[in-house]
Each structure stands twice: as C-alpha cells, then as structure tokens.
Short mmCIF file of C-alpha atoms in Angstrom, two decimals:
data_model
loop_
_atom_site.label_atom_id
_atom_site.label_comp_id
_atom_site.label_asym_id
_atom_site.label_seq_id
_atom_site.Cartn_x
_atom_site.Cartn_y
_atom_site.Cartn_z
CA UNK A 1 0.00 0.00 0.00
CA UNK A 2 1.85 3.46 -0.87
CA UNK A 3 -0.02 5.83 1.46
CA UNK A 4 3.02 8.66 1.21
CA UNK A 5 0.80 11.41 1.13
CA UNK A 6 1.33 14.68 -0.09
CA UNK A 7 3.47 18.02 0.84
CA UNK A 8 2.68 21.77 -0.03
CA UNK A 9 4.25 22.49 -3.34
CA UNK A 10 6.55 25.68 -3.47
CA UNK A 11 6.85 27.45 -6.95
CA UNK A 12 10.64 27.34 -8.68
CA UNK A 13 10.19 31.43 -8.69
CA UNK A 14 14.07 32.22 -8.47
CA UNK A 15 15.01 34.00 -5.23
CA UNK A 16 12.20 32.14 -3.34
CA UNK A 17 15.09 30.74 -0.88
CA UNK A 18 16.65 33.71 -0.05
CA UNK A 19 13.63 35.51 0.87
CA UNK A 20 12.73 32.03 2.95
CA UNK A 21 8.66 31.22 3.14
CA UNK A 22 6.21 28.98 5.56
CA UNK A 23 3.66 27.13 4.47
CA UNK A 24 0.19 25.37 5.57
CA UNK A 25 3.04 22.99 7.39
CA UNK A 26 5.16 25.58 8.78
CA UNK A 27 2.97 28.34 9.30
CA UNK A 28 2.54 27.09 13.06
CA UNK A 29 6.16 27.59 14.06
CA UNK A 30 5.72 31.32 13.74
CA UNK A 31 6.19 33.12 16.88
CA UNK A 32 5.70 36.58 16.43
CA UNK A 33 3.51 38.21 14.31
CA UNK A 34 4.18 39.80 10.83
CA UNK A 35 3.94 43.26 9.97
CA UNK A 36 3.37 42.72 6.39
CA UNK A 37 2.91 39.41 4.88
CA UNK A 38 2.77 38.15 1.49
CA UNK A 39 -0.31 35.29 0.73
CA UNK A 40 1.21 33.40 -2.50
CA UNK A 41 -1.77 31.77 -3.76
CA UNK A 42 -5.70 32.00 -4.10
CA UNK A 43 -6.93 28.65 -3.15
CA UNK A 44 -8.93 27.55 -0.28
CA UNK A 45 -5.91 27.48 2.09
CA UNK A 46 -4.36 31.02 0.53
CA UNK A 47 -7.71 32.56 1.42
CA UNK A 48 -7.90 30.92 4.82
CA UNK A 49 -4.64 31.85 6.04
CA UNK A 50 -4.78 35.25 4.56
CA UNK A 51 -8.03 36.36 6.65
CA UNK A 52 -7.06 35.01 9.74
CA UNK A 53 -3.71 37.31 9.68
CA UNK A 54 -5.74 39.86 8.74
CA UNK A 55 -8.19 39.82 11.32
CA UNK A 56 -5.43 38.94 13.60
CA UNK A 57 -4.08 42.23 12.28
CA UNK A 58 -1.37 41.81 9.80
CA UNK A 59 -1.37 43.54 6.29
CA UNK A 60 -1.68 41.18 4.12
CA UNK A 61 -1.13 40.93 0.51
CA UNK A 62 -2.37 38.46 -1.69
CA UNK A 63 -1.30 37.32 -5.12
CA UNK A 64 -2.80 35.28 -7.79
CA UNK A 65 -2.20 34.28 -10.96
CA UNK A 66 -5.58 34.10 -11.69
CA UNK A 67 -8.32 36.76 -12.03
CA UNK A 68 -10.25 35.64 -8.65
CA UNK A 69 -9.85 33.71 -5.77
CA UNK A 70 -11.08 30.36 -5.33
CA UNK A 71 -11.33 29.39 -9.21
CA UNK A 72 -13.09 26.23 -8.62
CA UNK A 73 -15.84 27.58 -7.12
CA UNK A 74 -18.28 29.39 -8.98
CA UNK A 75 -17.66 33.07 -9.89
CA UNK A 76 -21.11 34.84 -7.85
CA UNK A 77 -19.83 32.85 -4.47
CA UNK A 78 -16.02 33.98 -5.07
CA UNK A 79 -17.07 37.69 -5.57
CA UNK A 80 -18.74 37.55 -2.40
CA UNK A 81 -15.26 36.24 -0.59
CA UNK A 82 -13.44 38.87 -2.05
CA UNK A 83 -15.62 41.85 -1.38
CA UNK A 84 -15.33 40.60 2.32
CA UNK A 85 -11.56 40.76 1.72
CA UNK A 86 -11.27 43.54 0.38
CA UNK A 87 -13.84 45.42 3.12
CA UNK A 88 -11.53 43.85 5.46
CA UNK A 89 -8.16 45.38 4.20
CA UNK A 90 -6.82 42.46 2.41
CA UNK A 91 -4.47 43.79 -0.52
CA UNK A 92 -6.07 41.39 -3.55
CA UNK A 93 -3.62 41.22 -6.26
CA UNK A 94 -5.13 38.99 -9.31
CA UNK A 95 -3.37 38.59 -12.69
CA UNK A 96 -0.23 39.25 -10.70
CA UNK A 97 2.60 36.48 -12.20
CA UNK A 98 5.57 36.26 -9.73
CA UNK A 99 9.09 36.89 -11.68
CA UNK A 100 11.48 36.83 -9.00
CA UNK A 101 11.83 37.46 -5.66
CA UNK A 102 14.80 40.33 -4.05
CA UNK A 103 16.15 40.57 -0.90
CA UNK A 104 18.24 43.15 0.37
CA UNK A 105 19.79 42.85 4.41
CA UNK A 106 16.39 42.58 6.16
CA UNK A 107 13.98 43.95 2.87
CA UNK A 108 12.22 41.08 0.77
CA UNK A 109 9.87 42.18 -2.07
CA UNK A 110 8.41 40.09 -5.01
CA UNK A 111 8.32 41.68 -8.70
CA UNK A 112 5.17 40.00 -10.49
CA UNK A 113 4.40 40.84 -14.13
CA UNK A 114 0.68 42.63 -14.21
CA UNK A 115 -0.92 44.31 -17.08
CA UNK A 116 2.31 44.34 -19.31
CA UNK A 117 4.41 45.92 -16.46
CA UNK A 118 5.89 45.03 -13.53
CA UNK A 119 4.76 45.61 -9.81
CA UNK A 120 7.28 45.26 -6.54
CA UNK A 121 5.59 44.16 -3.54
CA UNK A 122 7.57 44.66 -0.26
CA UNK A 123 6.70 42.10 3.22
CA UNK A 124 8.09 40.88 5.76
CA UNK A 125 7.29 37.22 5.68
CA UNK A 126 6.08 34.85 2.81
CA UNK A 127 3.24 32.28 2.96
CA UNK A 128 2.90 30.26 -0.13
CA UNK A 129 0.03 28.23 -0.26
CA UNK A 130 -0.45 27.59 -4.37
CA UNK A 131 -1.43 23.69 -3.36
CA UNK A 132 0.06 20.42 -2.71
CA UNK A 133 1.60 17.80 -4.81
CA UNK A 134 2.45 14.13 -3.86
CA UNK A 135 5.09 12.37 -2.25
CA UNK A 136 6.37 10.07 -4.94
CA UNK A 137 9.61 10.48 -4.85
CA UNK A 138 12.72 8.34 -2.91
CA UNK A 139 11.05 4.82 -2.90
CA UNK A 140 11.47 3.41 -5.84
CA UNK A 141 8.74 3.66 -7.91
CA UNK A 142 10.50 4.38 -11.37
CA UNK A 143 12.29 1.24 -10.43
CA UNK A 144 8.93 -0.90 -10.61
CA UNK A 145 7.68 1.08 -13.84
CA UNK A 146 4.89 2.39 -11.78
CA UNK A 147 3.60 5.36 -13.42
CA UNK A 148 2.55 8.59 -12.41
CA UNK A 149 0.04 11.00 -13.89
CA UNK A 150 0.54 14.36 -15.61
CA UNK A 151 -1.01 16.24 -11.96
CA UNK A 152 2.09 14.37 -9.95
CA UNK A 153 0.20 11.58 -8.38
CA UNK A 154 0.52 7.48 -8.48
CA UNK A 155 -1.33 6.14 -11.57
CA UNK A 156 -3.90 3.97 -10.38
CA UNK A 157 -7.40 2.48 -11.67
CA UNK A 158 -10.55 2.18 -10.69
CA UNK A 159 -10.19 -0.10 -8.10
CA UNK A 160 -6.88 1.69 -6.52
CA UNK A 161 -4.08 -0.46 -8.10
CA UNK A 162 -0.80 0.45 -10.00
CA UNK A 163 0.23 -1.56 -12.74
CA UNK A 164 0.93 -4.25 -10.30
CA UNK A 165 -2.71 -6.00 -9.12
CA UNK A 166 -0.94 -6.40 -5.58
CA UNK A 167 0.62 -2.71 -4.89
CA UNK A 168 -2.30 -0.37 -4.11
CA UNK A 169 -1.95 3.72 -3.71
CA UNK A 170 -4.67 5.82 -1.36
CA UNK A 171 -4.67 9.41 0.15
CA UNK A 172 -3.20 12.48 -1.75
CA UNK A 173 -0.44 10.72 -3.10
CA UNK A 174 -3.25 9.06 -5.42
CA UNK A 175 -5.76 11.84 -5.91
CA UNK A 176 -7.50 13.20 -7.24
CA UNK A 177 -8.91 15.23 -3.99
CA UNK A 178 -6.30 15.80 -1.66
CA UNK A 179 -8.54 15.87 1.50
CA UNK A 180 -8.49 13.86 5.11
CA UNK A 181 -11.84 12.51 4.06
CA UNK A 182 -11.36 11.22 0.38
CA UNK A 183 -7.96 9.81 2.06
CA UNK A 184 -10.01 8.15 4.81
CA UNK A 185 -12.83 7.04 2.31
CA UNK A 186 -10.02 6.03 -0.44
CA UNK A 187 -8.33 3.38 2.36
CA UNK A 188 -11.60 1.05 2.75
CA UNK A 189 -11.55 0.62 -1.01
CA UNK A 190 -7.94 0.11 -0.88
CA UNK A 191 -7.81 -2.14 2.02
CA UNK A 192 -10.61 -4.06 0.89
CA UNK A 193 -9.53 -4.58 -2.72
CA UNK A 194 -5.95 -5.80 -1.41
CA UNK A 195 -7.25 -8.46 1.14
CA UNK A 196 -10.57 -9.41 -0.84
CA UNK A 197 -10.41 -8.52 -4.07
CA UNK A 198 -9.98 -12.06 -5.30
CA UNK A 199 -13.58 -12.51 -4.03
CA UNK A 200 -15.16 -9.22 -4.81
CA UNK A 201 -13.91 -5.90 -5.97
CA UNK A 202 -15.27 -2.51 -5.56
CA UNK A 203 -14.57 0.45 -7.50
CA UNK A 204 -13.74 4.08 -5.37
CA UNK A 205 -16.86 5.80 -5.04
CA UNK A 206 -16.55 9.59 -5.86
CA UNK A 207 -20.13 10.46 -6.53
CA UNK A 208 -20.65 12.84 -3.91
CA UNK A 209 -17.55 15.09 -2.31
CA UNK A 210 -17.86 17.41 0.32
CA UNK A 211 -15.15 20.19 0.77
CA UNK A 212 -15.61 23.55 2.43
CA UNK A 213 -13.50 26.78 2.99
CA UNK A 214 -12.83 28.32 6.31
CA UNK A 215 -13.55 31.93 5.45
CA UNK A 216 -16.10 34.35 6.55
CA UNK A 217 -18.15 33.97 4.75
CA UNK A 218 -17.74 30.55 4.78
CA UNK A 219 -17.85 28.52 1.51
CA UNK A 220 -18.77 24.73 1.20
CA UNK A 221 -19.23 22.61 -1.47
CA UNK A 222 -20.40 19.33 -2.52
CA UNK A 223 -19.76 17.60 -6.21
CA UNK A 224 -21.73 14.33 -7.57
CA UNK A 225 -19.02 13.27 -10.02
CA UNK A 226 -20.96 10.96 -11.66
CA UNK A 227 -23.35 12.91 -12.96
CA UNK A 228 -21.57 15.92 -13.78
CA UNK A 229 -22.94 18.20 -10.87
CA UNK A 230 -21.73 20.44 -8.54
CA UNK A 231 -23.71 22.28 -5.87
CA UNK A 232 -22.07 25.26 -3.92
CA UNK A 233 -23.28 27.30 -0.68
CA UNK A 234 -21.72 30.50 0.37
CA UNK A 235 -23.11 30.23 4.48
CA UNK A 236 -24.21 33.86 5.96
CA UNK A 237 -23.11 35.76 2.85
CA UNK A 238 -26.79 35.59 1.50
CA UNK A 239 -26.02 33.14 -1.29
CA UNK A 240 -27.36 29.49 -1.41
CA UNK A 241 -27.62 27.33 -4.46
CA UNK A 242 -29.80 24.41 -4.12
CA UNK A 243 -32.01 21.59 -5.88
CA UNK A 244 -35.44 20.09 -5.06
CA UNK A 245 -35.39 17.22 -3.55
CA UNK A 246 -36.06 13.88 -5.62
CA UNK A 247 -36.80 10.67 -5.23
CA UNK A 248 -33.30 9.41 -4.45
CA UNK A 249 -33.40 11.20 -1.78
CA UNK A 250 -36.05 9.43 0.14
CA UNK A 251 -35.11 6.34 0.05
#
C-alpha cells in the first residue's frame, strides 16, 4: 500500500530561498507576528490563512495568478469572498505572475508581471500556499515502472491499483482530492480490494464530495461526479444554491 501522502508544493520562482517562506506545514512555528505578509496563492488554504492574519491584524497581501480567488468555485460565491476581503483590508492582487523574488539585508519584495508591467511588492514574511503535490519520490517507484500522472500523483485504476494488481496507492499521493476525508474514504476501497479482491472488488466511489473553505463567509461545497454536478453554498453571505429534492433522496 503506498499511502506517502502529499506536501505543499513551493513554486521554482528564483530567489524564493533567499527571501525564505512557511507554508500550511510551517505556518505554526511562527512566533511573532508579521507586519506585512505576502499570501502566494488564491486557493482555499491562501484565502484561509490570509483572513485570519488579517483579522489577527497583519497587512496582508495576496497574489494570484488568476483573475479571482477560489477558481473552482463558482464566480457569484467567489465575488462575495473577495468583497469581504477587500472590506476587510486584504491587498487582492489577481493577474499578478511572480518573476522573481529580491532581498536586500532585512527587505524582501516580489516583482510579479501585471498588465504588461511590472509591480514590486515589499513584506516581511512569505506564505505560499499555491497547493500540494504528492510524495512520490525516494522509494522506488520508477524502479517498478509504476507510473505517475501528468497532476504528480501514483497512476492507479478504478479499483486503486498500479500496474501491479498487488501494490495499491490511497490518500493524496493518489488523488485526485487531496482531503483527510477522500484519504479516509479512499483506504476502505484500498484495504478491501488488497485483502478481498480475489472474491469481490469494488470500484472508489466519488459520486458525492464534500469540501468547504474556512472563510467568513464561509464557503462549502459538494460535487456528484458521476453525474456531472456540482452544488455550492456560500453560508451567511446571503447566497445558497440548491435543488429540489427527488426521489433518491427518500429512500
């Protein structure tokens, strides 16, 4: 079973090391805090992290790549996020591509290109949070041909096996949701596949996903893979999408 998990990835911007950065892992080791700090990211975590300094009353900057915040879920409930942000003081910076990072004695500043120019944002510290990506590395899996797939995870089918029936991968070093839960739900069909699956097999079950975003206001958001259907709530920011119940749901 390859259970490795996954790490927060950290972008090959050049100067990244000398300006030094925490992350979702090392965030927690911080023990004063920042004047100014610099978000690097506009996912669910880069959001998080950035309001809670805020509020905790740091000025915060936040840059994206992107055009909005939280790109996967729909544009209506990630306006709402970012008018809170930006009522709280959060610094949004979207379409801002990071170039390089400088660092002079105790001054750190990232130069992003943005609307055919460049900008130079100064901090103190740097958070990146731009996602994770999978441990697959230092175990010998190019050894054993085992492949992995174009997003950095172990290739594996239906049922949770490589290209070898008896070596199973779960958690985020499989995908394709790197959460606790799918990790949790992906080991019974793991664990049952590898110690019964000459009797019965059963394929990983990813028709309905829950994930939600620790922000005020709060996002959460459930997907039914299967049928192509995603349903998103945006809790006391006066935005909820929802269906009828049906008949599958009574029973």
């Amino acid at each position: 079973m390859i259970a490795t998990g996954g790490r927060p990835a950290v972008p090959g911007v050049p100067g990244i090391e000398e300006v030094g950065y925490v992350t979702s892992d090392t965030v927690w080791n911080l023990r004063e805090l920042p004047g100014r700090l610099l978000v690097l990211g506009g996912g669910p975590s880069a959001a998080s992290f950035a309001q809670c300094f805020a509020r905790l009353g740091t000025q915060v900057v936040q840059v994206q790549r992107g055009p909005r915040l939280l790109p996967k879920e729909d544009p209506e409930i990630a306006a709402l996020v970012m008018e809170r942000f930006t009522a709280e003081g959060i610094d949004l910076r979207m379409e801002h591509a990071p170039l390089h990072f400088e660092r002079d004695g105790d001054r750190r500043a990232l130069v992003c290109a943005h609307a055919g120019g460049q900008v130079r944002i100064e901090f103190d510290q740097l958070l990146v949070a731009i996602g994770r990506t999978a441990n697959v590395a230092g175990f010998g899996l190019e050894a054993l041909g085992i492949g992995v797939k174009a997003d950095g995870t172990v290739d594996v089918n239906d049922y949770l096996q490589t290209v070898y029936p008896n070596i199973f991968a779960a958690g985020d070093v499989a995908g394709p949701f790197q959460f606790t839960h799918t990790a949790s739900h992906q080991a019974w069909y793991a664990a049952v596949n590898a110690l019964f699956g000459q009797f019965r097999r059963f394929k990983a079950d990813y028709s309905v996903i829950p994930w939600c975003t620790f922000t005020d206001p709060e996002v959460a958001r459930w997907v039914s893979t299967s049928r192509r259907r995603r349903r998103g709530a945006c809790l006391r920011g006066h935005h909820l999408r929802h269906r009828r119940p049906g008949p599958r749901d009574r029973r």
